[in-house]
Coordinates of C-alpha atoms and ligand atoms in Angstrom, one line a residue:
M1 CA -38.7 109.9 -148.3
A2 CA -39.9 110.3 -144.8
E3 CA -37.1 112.4 -143.2
L4 CA -35.6 111.3 -139.8
S5 CA -32.7 113.3 -139.3
L6 CA -31.1 115.8 -136.6
R7 CA -33.1 118.6 -138.2
T8 CA -36.5 116.7 -137.7
R9 CA -35.1 115.7 -134.0
Q10 CA -35.4 119.3 -133.1
D11 CA -38.8 119.5 -134.3
V12 CA -39.6 116.3 -132.2
L13 CA -37.8 117.6 -128.9
E14 CA -40.1 120.7 -129.1
R15 CA -43.2 118.5 -129.7
L16 CA -42.0 116.2 -126.7
G17 CA -41.8 119.7 -124.3
R18 CA -45.2 120.9 -125.8
D19 CA -47.9 118.4 -126.4
T20 CA -49.5 115.7 -123.7
F21 CA -49.2 112.1 -125.2
D22 CA -51.1 109.0 -124.6
V23 CA -47.8 107.0 -123.8
V24 CA -44.7 107.6 -123.4
V25 CA -42.0 104.7 -124.0
I26 CA -38.5 104.8 -122.4
G27 CA -36.2 102.7 -124.3
G28 CA -35.6 102.3 -128.2
G29 CA -34.7 98.7 -128.3
I30 CA -36.9 96.3 -130.5
T31 CA -39.0 96.0 -127.3
G32 CA -39.5 100.1 -127.0
A33 CA -39.7 100.3 -130.9
G34 CA -42.6 97.5 -130.9
V35 CA -44.5 99.1 -128.1
A36 CA -44.5 102.7 -129.8
L37 CA -45.5 101.1 -133.0
D38 CA -48.2 98.9 -131.3
A39 CA -49.6 102.0 -129.4
A40 CA -49.1 104.2 -132.4
S41 CA -51.5 101.8 -134.8
R42 CA -54.0 101.7 -131.9
G43 CA -54.6 105.2 -132.8
L44 CA -52.7 106.6 -129.5
R45 CA -50.4 109.6 -129.4
V46 CA -47.3 108.2 -128.5
A47 CA -43.6 109.5 -127.4
L48 CA -40.4 107.5 -127.4
V49 CA -37.3 108.6 -125.4
E50 CA -33.9 106.6 -126.0
R51 CA -30.9 107.5 -124.2
A52 CA -28.2 106.4 -127.0
D53 CA -29.4 105.3 -130.6
L54 CA -32.0 103.1 -131.6
G55 CA -30.6 99.8 -131.1
S56 CA -27.7 100.5 -129.2
G57 CA -28.6 98.4 -126.5
T58 CA -29.1 94.4 -126.5
S59 CA -31.3 94.7 -129.5
S60 CA -27.9 95.2 -131.8
R61 CA -26.1 92.4 -130.2
S62 CA -28.3 89.5 -130.6
S63 CA -27.5 86.0 -132.9
R64 CA -29.6 87.6 -135.4
L65 CA -32.3 84.6 -135.6
V66 CA -35.7 84.7 -135.8
H67 CA -36.7 81.6 -134.3
G68 CA -38.8 79.1 -132.1
G69 CA -35.7 78.2 -130.3
V70 CA -35.1 74.4 -130.6
R71 CA -33.2 74.3 -127.5
Y72 CA -35.8 75.8 -125.2
L73 CA -37.6 72.2 -126.2
R74 CA -35.1 70.9 -124.1
Q75 CA -36.4 72.9 -121.2
G76 CA -39.9 71.8 -121.9
A77 CA -41.1 75.4 -123.1
I78 CA -43.5 74.3 -125.5
G79 CA -45.6 77.4 -125.1
L80 CA -42.7 79.7 -125.7
V81 CA -41.6 78.0 -128.8
R82 CA -45.1 77.8 -130.2
E83 CA -45.6 81.3 -129.4
S84 CA -42.3 82.3 -131.0
L85 CA -42.9 80.3 -134.1
E86 CA -46.1 82.1 -134.7
E87 CA -44.3 85.3 -134.2
R88 CA -41.4 84.1 -136.7
A89 CA -44.1 83.4 -139.6
R90 CA -45.7 87.0 -138.7
L91 CA -42.2 88.7 -139.4
L92 CA -41.7 86.8 -142.6
A93 CA -44.9 88.0 -143.7
N94 CA -44.9 91.7 -142.6
A95 CA -41.0 92.2 -143.8
P96 CA -40.3 89.7 -146.3
H97 CA -37.1 91.6 -147.3
L98 CA -35.7 91.9 -144.0
V99 CA -36.4 88.5 -142.3
R100 CA -35.1 85.7 -144.2
P101 CA -35.7 81.9 -144.2
L102 CA -32.4 79.9 -143.4
A103 CA -31.3 76.5 -143.2
F104 CA -29.8 75.0 -140.0
V105 CA -27.6 71.9 -139.8
V106 CA -27.5 70.0 -136.7
P107 CA -24.8 67.5 -137.1
R108 CA -24.5 63.9 -135.5
F109 CA -20.5 63.0 -135.0
R110 CA -19.5 59.9 -134.6
R111 CA -17.2 60.3 -131.4
G112 CA -16.2 62.5 -128.6
R113 CA -17.9 65.0 -126.7
A114 CA -19.6 66.3 -130.1
Q115 CA -21.5 62.9 -130.0
A116 CA -24.1 64.0 -127.8
L117 CA -25.4 67.1 -129.9
G118 CA -27.2 65.0 -132.4
R119 CA -28.7 62.2 -130.3
G120 CA -32.3 62.6 -129.9
A121 CA -32.5 65.5 -132.4
G122 CA -34.9 64.0 -134.8
V123 CA -37.4 63.5 -132.2
G124 CA -37.1 67.5 -131.1
L125 CA -37.2 68.5 -134.7
W126 CA -40.4 66.2 -135.0
L127 CA -41.8 68.1 -132.1
Y128 CA -40.5 71.5 -133.5
D129 CA -42.3 70.8 -136.8
A130 CA -45.5 70.1 -135.1
L131 CA -45.2 73.2 -133.6
G132 CA -45.2 75.3 -136.4
G133 CA -41.4 75.0 -137.2
A134 CA -42.7 73.0 -140.4
R135 CA -44.3 76.2 -142.2
L136 CA -40.6 76.6 -143.5
G137 CA -40.5 72.9 -144.5
R138 CA -40.2 70.0 -142.5
H139 CA -36.7 68.7 -140.9
R140 CA -35.0 65.9 -142.6
R141 CA -32.1 63.8 -142.5
L142 CA -28.8 64.6 -144.3
S143 CA -26.0 62.4 -145.4
A144 CA -22.6 63.4 -144.3
A145 CA -21.8 64.5 -147.4
D146 CA -25.0 66.9 -147.8
A147 CA -24.1 68.3 -144.6
T148 CA -20.7 69.5 -145.4
A149 CA -22.0 70.4 -149.0
L150 CA -24.2 73.1 -146.8
V151 CA -21.5 73.6 -144.1
P152 CA -18.1 73.2 -145.8
G153 CA -16.3 74.0 -142.5
L154 CA -17.6 70.7 -140.6
D155 CA -14.9 67.9 -140.4
A156 CA -16.6 65.5 -142.7
R157 CA -14.5 62.4 -141.3
A158 CA -16.1 63.0 -138.1
L159 CA -19.8 63.4 -139.2
A160 CA -21.9 60.3 -139.0
H161 CA -25.1 62.2 -140.4
A162 CA -27.0 65.6 -139.9
W163 CA -30.6 66.6 -139.3
A164 CA -31.4 69.9 -141.3
Y165 CA -34.4 72.3 -140.4
S166 CA -35.5 75.6 -141.3
D167 CA -35.8 79.0 -138.9
A168 CA -34.9 82.5 -140.2
T169 CA -32.3 85.2 -139.8
V170 CA -32.5 89.1 -139.5
D171 CA -30.5 92.2 -139.1
D172 CA -31.5 93.0 -135.4
A173 CA -30.3 96.7 -135.5
R174 CA -32.2 96.9 -138.8
L175 CA -35.4 95.7 -137.7
T176 CA -35.5 97.7 -134.6
L177 CA -34.9 100.6 -136.9
T178 CA -37.4 99.6 -139.2
V179 CA -40.1 99.0 -136.4
A180 CA -39.0 102.6 -135.0
R181 CA -39.8 103.9 -138.2
S182 CA -43.1 102.4 -138.9
A183 CA -44.0 104.0 -135.5
A184 CA -42.8 107.5 -136.9
G185 CA -44.9 106.9 -140.3
R186 CA -48.2 106.5 -137.6
G187 CA -47.2 109.7 -135.9
A188 CA -44.8 108.7 -133.0
A189 CA -42.5 111.5 -132.0
L190 CA -39.1 109.5 -131.4
A191 CA -36.0 111.0 -129.8
T192 CA -32.8 109.5 -129.5
R193 CA -30.0 110.7 -127.1
C194 CA -32.6 111.8 -124.9
V195 CA -32.4 109.9 -121.5
A196 CA -35.3 109.7 -118.8
V197 CA -33.8 111.0 -115.6
A198 CA -37.0 111.2 -113.3
I199 CA -40.5 109.9 -113.6
E200 CA -43.5 111.6 -111.6
P201 CA -46.0 109.2 -111.5
P202 CA -49.7 110.2 -112.9
A203 CA -51.3 113.1 -111.0
G204 CA -54.4 114.2 -112.2
G205 CA -53.9 111.5 -114.8
V206 CA -50.6 112.6 -116.3
A207 CA -47.3 111.6 -115.5
T208 CA -44.6 113.3 -116.2
V209 CA -41.1 111.7 -117.4
H210 CA -38.2 114.3 -116.9
C211 CA -35.6 114.1 -119.7
R212 CA -32.1 115.2 -120.7
D213 CA -31.3 116.0 -124.5
E214 CA -27.6 114.6 -124.5
L215 CA -26.5 116.6 -127.4
G216 CA -27.9 119.8 -126.5
G217 CA -27.9 119.5 -122.7
G218 CA -31.5 120.9 -121.8
L219 CA -34.4 119.4 -120.1
I220 CA -37.6 118.1 -121.3
E221 CA -40.6 117.6 -119.2
V222 CA -42.5 114.7 -121.2
R223 CA -46.2 114.6 -120.2
A224 CA -48.3 111.7 -120.9
R225 CA -50.9 109.8 -119.6
A226 CA -49.3 106.5 -119.4
V227 CA -45.6 105.5 -119.1
V228 CA -44.0 102.5 -120.3
N229 CA -40.5 101.2 -119.2
A230 CA -38.9 99.4 -122.1
A231 CA -35.4 99.6 -121.0
G232 CA -34.0 96.5 -121.3
V233 CA -31.5 95.6 -118.7
W234 CA -31.8 99.1 -117.4
S235 CA -35.3 98.6 -116.6
D236 CA -34.7 98.1 -113.0
A237 CA -33.1 101.4 -112.8
V238 CA -35.8 103.2 -114.8
R239 CA -38.6 101.5 -112.4
A240 CA -36.4 103.1 -109.5
L241 CA -36.9 106.6 -111.1
A242 CA -40.6 106.3 -110.2
D243 CA -40.6 103.8 -107.1
G244 CA -37.6 104.4 -104.9
D245 CA -38.6 100.7 -103.4
A246 CA -38.7 99.0 -106.2
R247 CA -37.2 95.5 -106.2
S248 CA -34.7 94.3 -108.8
E249 CA -36.6 92.0 -111.2
L250 CA -33.8 91.2 -113.5
R251 CA -30.9 88.7 -113.6
P252 CA -28.8 90.0 -116.6
A253 CA -26.7 87.4 -118.8
K254 CA -23.8 88.2 -120.9
G255 CA -23.5 86.7 -124.5
V256 CA -20.5 87.2 -126.3
H257 CA -20.2 86.6 -130.2
V258 CA -17.2 86.6 -132.7
T259 CA -17.1 87.0 -136.2
V260 CA -14.5 85.2 -138.6
A261 CA -13.9 85.7 -142.4
R262 CA -15.9 83.4 -144.2
A263 CA -13.0 81.7 -145.7
A264 CA -11.8 80.7 -142.1
L265 CA -15.3 79.0 -141.5
P266 CA -17.1 78.4 -144.6
T267 CA -21.0 77.8 -144.9
T268 CA -23.9 78.5 -146.6
A269 CA -26.3 77.7 -143.8
A270 CA -26.3 78.2 -139.9
A271 CA -25.1 75.0 -137.7
L272 CA -25.5 74.3 -134.0
L273 CA -21.9 73.3 -132.6
P274 CA -21.3 71.5 -129.2
A275 CA -19.3 73.5 -126.5
P276 CA -17.3 72.1 -124.1
D277 CA -19.8 72.5 -121.2
G278 CA -23.0 70.5 -123.0
R279 CA -24.4 73.9 -124.6
F280 CA -24.5 74.7 -128.0
V281 CA -23.3 77.3 -130.1
F282 CA -24.6 78.9 -133.1
V283 CA -22.5 79.5 -136.3
V284 CA -24.4 81.8 -138.8
P285 CA -23.5 82.8 -142.3
W286 CA -23.3 86.9 -142.5
G287 CA -22.4 88.8 -145.4
E288 CA -18.4 88.3 -145.7
V289 CA -18.3 86.9 -142.4
T290 CA -19.4 83.7 -140.2
L291 CA -21.0 84.8 -136.8
V292 CA -20.1 82.3 -133.8
G293 CA -22.0 82.6 -130.5
T294 CA -23.1 82.8 -128.0
T295 CA -21.6 82.4 -124.3
D296 CA -24.6 82.6 -121.5
T297 CA -23.4 83.6 -118.2
P298 CA -24.4 85.4 -115.2
Y299 CA -23.2 89.1 -115.1
G300 CA -23.3 91.6 -112.3
G301 CA -21.0 94.1 -113.8
G302 CA -21.6 97.9 -115.2
L303 CA -24.3 97.6 -117.6
D304 CA -23.2 99.9 -120.2
D305 CA -20.4 98.2 -121.9
P306 CA -20.2 94.6 -121.1
G307 CA -17.3 93.8 -123.2
A308 CA -15.7 90.1 -124.0
D309 CA -12.7 88.6 -122.0
E310 CA -10.4 86.1 -124.0
D311 CA -11.9 83.2 -121.9
E312 CA -15.2 83.8 -123.6
I313 CA -13.6 84.3 -127.0
A314 CA -11.6 81.1 -126.6
Y315 CA -14.7 79.3 -125.1
L316 CA -16.4 80.2 -128.8
L317 CA -13.2 79.0 -130.9
D318 CA -13.0 75.7 -128.9
A319 CA -16.8 75.0 -129.6
V320 CA -16.0 75.5 -133.4
N321 CA -12.7 73.9 -133.2
G322 CA -14.4 70.4 -131.9
A323 CA -16.3 70.0 -135.0
A324 CA -14.6 71.9 -137.7
A325 CA -12.2 70.9 -140.7
Q326 CA -9.6 73.6 -140.1
P327 CA -9.1 74.8 -136.6
L328 CA -9.9 78.6 -135.9
E329 CA -7.3 80.6 -134.3
R330 CA -7.3 84.0 -132.1
A331 CA -6.0 85.5 -135.2
D332 CA -9.0 84.5 -137.5
V333 CA -11.3 86.7 -135.2
V334 CA -12.4 89.7 -137.0
G335 CA -14.7 91.1 -134.5
V336 CA -16.2 90.7 -131.0
Y337 CA -19.2 92.1 -129.5
A338 CA -21.3 91.3 -126.0
G339 CA -25.0 91.7 -125.0
L340 CA -26.9 91.4 -122.2
R341 CA -30.1 89.9 -121.8
P342 CA -32.6 91.0 -119.8
L343 CA -33.8 88.0 -118.1
V344 CA -36.4 87.9 -115.4
A345 CA -35.1 86.5 -112.2
G346 CA -36.2 83.0 -111.5
D347 CA -34.8 80.2 -109.4
S348 CA -32.2 78.4 -111.4
R349 CA -28.6 78.8 -111.0
R350 CA -27.8 78.8 -114.7
T351 CA -29.0 81.9 -116.6
S352 CA -29.3 79.5 -119.7
D353 CA -32.0 77.7 -118.1
L354 CA -33.8 80.9 -116.9
S355 CA -36.9 81.4 -119.2
R356 CA -36.9 83.7 -122.6
R357 CA -40.5 84.4 -121.3
H358 CA -41.7 88.1 -120.9
R359 CA -43.6 89.7 -118.2
V360 CA -45.4 92.8 -117.9
D361 CA -46.3 94.7 -114.7
E362 CA -47.8 97.9 -113.5
R363 CA -46.6 100.0 -110.6
N364 CA -47.3 103.7 -110.0
G365 CA -49.0 104.1 -113.3
V366 CA -45.8 102.7 -114.9
V367 CA -46.3 99.7 -117.1
T368 CA -42.9 97.8 -117.1
I369 CA -42.0 95.0 -119.9
T370 CA -38.9 92.8 -119.3
G371 CA -37.3 89.7 -120.9
G372 CA -38.3 88.0 -124.1
K373 CA -36.7 87.6 -126.9
L374 CA -36.2 89.7 -130.7
T375 CA -38.2 87.4 -132.3
T376 CA -41.5 87.7 -129.7
Y377 CA -41.2 91.7 -129.7
R378 CA -44.6 92.0 -131.4
R379 CA -46.3 89.8 -128.8
M380 CA -44.7 91.5 -125.9
A381 CA -45.6 95.0 -127.1
E382 CA -49.2 93.9 -127.8
D383 CA -49.3 92.6 -124.1
A384 CA -47.7 95.7 -122.7
V385 CA -50.2 97.9 -124.5
D386 CA -52.8 95.7 -123.5
L387 CA -52.1 96.3 -119.6
V388 CA -51.9 99.8 -120.4
S389 CA -55.3 99.8 -121.8
E390 CA -56.8 97.8 -118.7
R391 CA -55.1 100.0 -116.0
V392 CA -54.6 103.3 -117.5
L393 CA -56.4 104.4 -120.7
P394 CA -59.5 102.2 -120.8
G395 CA -61.2 101.9 -124.0
V396 CA -58.2 101.6 -126.3
G397 CA -58.8 99.2 -129.3
H398 CA -57.2 95.7 -129.8
S399 CA -53.7 95.4 -131.0
R400 CA -53.3 95.9 -134.9
T401 CA -49.9 95.1 -135.7
R402 CA -50.4 91.1 -136.5
G403 CA -50.8 91.6 -140.1
L404 CA -49.1 95.1 -140.4
A405 CA -46.6 95.6 -142.8
L406 CA -43.4 96.8 -141.5
H407 CA -41.8 100.1 -142.9
G408 CA -40.4 99.4 -146.3
A409 CA -42.0 95.9 -146.5
A410 CA -41.2 94.4 -150.2
P411 CA -41.3 90.8 -151.7
A412 CA -38.0 88.8 -150.8
T413 CA -37.0 88.9 -154.2
P414 CA -35.1 92.3 -155.5
P415 CA -37.0 93.9 -158.4
P416 CA -35.0 94.2 -161.6
G417 CA -32.2 96.7 -161.3
V418 CA -31.8 96.8 -157.6
P419 CA -29.0 94.9 -156.2
R420 CA -29.9 92.4 -153.6
H421 CA -27.8 93.9 -150.8
L422 CA -29.8 97.2 -151.1
H423 CA -32.9 95.2 -151.3
E424 CA -32.5 93.2 -148.2
R425 CA -31.7 96.2 -146.3
F426 CA -34.1 98.8 -147.5
G427 CA -36.9 97.0 -149.1
A428 CA -39.1 99.3 -151.0
D429 CA -36.5 102.4 -150.1
A430 CA -33.8 101.1 -152.2
P431 CA -34.4 102.4 -155.6
S432 CA -34.4 105.9 -153.5
V433 CA -31.1 104.7 -151.7
L434 CA -29.9 104.0 -155.5
A435 CA -31.3 107.5 -156.7
L436 CA -29.4 109.2 -154.1
A437 CA -26.1 107.6 -154.9
R438 CA -26.7 108.6 -158.8
A439 CA -27.8 112.3 -157.8
E440 CA -25.0 113.2 -155.5
D441 CA -22.2 110.8 -156.8
L442 CA -22.3 108.3 -153.5
G443 CA -21.9 105.1 -155.6
R444 CA -18.7 104.2 -154.4
P445 CA -18.2 101.3 -152.0
L446 CA -17.7 102.5 -148.2
V447 CA -14.8 99.9 -147.8
E448 CA -13.0 97.9 -150.9
G449 CA -14.6 94.4 -151.0
L450 CA -17.8 95.1 -149.2
P451 CA -21.2 96.2 -150.9
Y452 CA -22.1 99.2 -148.4
L453 CA -22.0 102.3 -150.8
E454 CA -21.4 105.7 -149.4
A455 CA -24.9 106.8 -150.4
E456 CA -25.9 104.4 -147.4
V457 CA -24.2 106.7 -144.6
V458 CA -26.1 110.1 -146.3
W459 CA -29.3 108.1 -146.5
A460 CA -28.9 106.8 -142.6
A461 CA -28.3 110.6 -141.5
R462 CA -31.3 112.0 -143.5
S463 CA -33.7 109.1 -143.2
E464 CA -32.7 106.8 -140.2
L465 CA -31.5 109.2 -137.6
A466 CA -28.0 108.4 -137.6
I467 CA -26.0 110.9 -135.6
L468 CA -22.6 109.6 -135.0
P469 CA -20.2 107.5 -136.9
E470 CA -21.0 104.6 -134.3
D471 CA -24.6 104.6 -135.2
V472 CA -23.6 103.8 -138.8
L473 CA -20.5 101.5 -138.2
E474 CA -22.4 99.2 -135.4
R475 CA -26.0 99.7 -136.5
R476 CA -27.2 101.0 -139.8
T477 CA -24.4 98.7 -141.3
R478 CA -22.8 96.0 -139.4
L479 CA -19.2 97.3 -140.6
A480 CA -17.8 97.4 -137.1
T481 CA -17.7 93.4 -137.0
E482 CA -17.3 93.0 -140.6
V483 CA -13.8 94.5 -141.4
R484 CA -10.6 94.5 -139.8
D485 CA -9.8 98.0 -140.5
R486 CA -12.2 99.8 -138.5
A487 CA -10.3 103.0 -138.5
A488 CA -10.1 103.5 -142.4
A489 CA -14.0 103.1 -142.3
A490 CA -14.6 105.2 -139.2
E491 CA -12.8 107.8 -140.9
R492 CA -14.9 107.9 -144.4
V493 CA -18.1 107.7 -142.3
A494 CA -17.3 110.6 -140.0
A495 CA -16.4 112.4 -143.3
L496 CA -20.0 111.9 -144.7
L497 CA -21.5 112.3 -141.6
A498 CA -19.5 115.7 -141.2
A499 CA -21.0 117.0 -144.4
E500 CA -24.7 116.8 -143.2
P501 CA -26.5 119.9 -141.9
G502 CA -26.0 120.4 -138.4
A503 CA -23.7 117.4 -137.8
V504 CA -22.4 116.8 -134.3
A505 CA -18.8 116.5 -134.0
A506 CA -17.8 112.6 -133.1
P507 CA -16.5 111.9 -129.8
G508 CA -13.2 110.2 -129.9
A509 CA -12.7 107.3 -132.5
A510 CA -16.1 105.2 -133.2
G511 CA -16.5 101.8 -134.5
E512 CA -14.1 99.7 -132.2
A513 CA -15.4 96.3 -132.0
R514 CA -16.6 95.6 -128.4
Ligands
FAD1 P1 -32.4 96.9 -125.5 O1 -32.4 96.5 -126.8 O2 -31.3 96.8 -124.6 O3 -33.5 98.1 -125.4 C1 -33.5 99.0 -124.0 C2 -33.0 100.5 -124.5 O4 -33.5 101.3 -123.4 C3 -31.5 100.7 -124.8 O5 -31.2 101.1 -126.3 C4 -31.0 101.8 -123.8 O6 -30.1 102.5 -124.3 C5 -32.7 102.4 -123.3 N1 -32.2 102.8 -122.0 C6 -32.0 102.6 -121.0 N2 -32.3 103.4 -119.7 C7 -33.0 104.6 -120.5 C8 -33.4 105.5 -120.0 N3 -33.1 105.9 -118.7 N4 -33.9 106.6 -121.0 C9 -34.0 106.3 -122.3 N5 -33.5 105.1 -122.9 C10 -32.8 104.2 -121.6 N6 -33.7 87.0 -129.5 C11 -33.9 86.3 -130.4 O7 -35.3 86.3 -130.7 N7 -33.1 85.8 -131.7 C12 -31.7 85.8 -131.2 O8 -31.0 85.4 -131.8 C13 -31.2 86.6 -130.0 N8 -30.0 86.2 -129.7 C14 -29.7 86.8 -128.3 C15 -28.4 87.0 -128.3 C16 -27.7 87.4 -127.0 C17 -26.1 87.6 -127.1 C18 -28.4 88.3 -126.4 C19 -27.8 88.8 -125.4 C20 -29.8 88.3 -126.5 C21 -30.4 87.6 -127.6 N9 -31.8 87.8 -128.0 C22 -32.2 87.1 -129.2 C23 -32.6 88.3 -126.9 C24 -33.0 89.7 -127.7 O9 -31.7 90.3 -128.2 C25 -33.4 90.8 -126.5 O10 -34.4 90.1 -125.8 C26 -34.1 92.0 -126.9 O11 -32.9 92.7 -127.9 C27 -34.1 93.0 -125.7 O12 -34.6 94.2 -126.6 P2 -34.9 95.1 -125.4 O13 -35.4 96.2 -126.5 O14 -35.9 94.7 -124.4 O15 -33.8 95.8 -124.5

């Protein structure tokens, strides 16, 4: 197994201070991980520094959809939808175990505010098919009975009929981890809990990024010919590290999700449900829970932990209750999480109207990549490294990631003897996780009633750079929003991590839902 642990982190920190890299990437979300993979697969020497954990920013707080974005058609964003659908196809091919097709239902209601939702949906879905959506099958009309067979939580009496189409779903945090591991497999030096605190623009062709090791407290000077700022909603702050006069480019928008027990909102497909303000929210089946989200509001507060307020939770429950057979109550909510979209500033007042397109620019030798979507990360990374090649490192070849299989890529169906749960999370590594469970007596479930095994925690510490309990609870697994009794899960995870060599003492109780 390729080790990626606290022990290898120490080696990486030494390498960061010693070597001169071609590219240093700041930020270990999906964008930074994608840039590291794109650059490493073009043969460049790559370093990546992430101030917390891989995926700990926005990249673990999305709706977990790999999609073209039906709703962007309403905004006329044809190019974005086509590009996203191309990337959806690539992701399905490059990580078939992790990115899975999912049926989506758009209900057409007989009356009330919900009635507007399905109106015109047939035309929009026809266009979606034409732009590449049909690669997973053409959209089709469903009877009310067929729609409630897929989404039993819908109120059948209120339904006229429905439309169905296909998109895909992914564990966003594990996708980020998988892309980062793919980069590490091609020689990239990845250090988490390592924060960039100052940038000296290139002098004599080499820039220096000053970093602080958040665990050991030491300072490291990382030298590289090019710097890529992939710090998501923090990218304005990172831009300012190199250029005190830098203008603010971002308009962060907050998005809140809730999870509810599957029994409270039963579904086997995703669904789009109308919200009171004319938007719609997604309902997505996820393990033993159903995900409901998202809100989309301008955000001017602190970036580090946006949190959700009761009004936002009520908005999501209200959207479901306008269409559900059984109304949801606040007590049905199992978990809550909030994320910030790194949207590029535009003229629109509503953040939901701002483009999901990305922007790449270069100033003072620092290439900044902002905006975009989880789905389009590969294309964003390609564009960022192309600009690096154009402005700073001439002669670098073209991107090689279009058909590049991601770490652990395996067919969608598990081989005999491998449980589906492990296969979908670990792909080709799943048999090794099973072997670890057998060899070290770690085959017990972490939490009664959920499929996560104790071995997954130990595997995460040894091969996935999980350091603190929150890394495991929130990102290597999604327990933080899948169980009510987080304290018991956190205690078990902390005990398993503490038994690993060089373990870091966990600060406070981890695993709180956001
Ligand atoms: P981040 O994931 O935030 O990564 C930036 C990283 O930089 C962070 O990990 C941070 O810790 C690190 N960092 C910051 N400062 C420093 C520093 N000084 N030194 C070192 N590291 C630093 N997209 C889809 O395609 N499908 C969806 O279903 C979807 N749903 C969404 C739902 C919501 C509510 C939101 C908010 C977004 C959604 N998106 C979706 C968009 C997608 O999640 C984001 O575009 C994407 O995750 C952004 O990734 P990123 O790497 O740019 O930013």
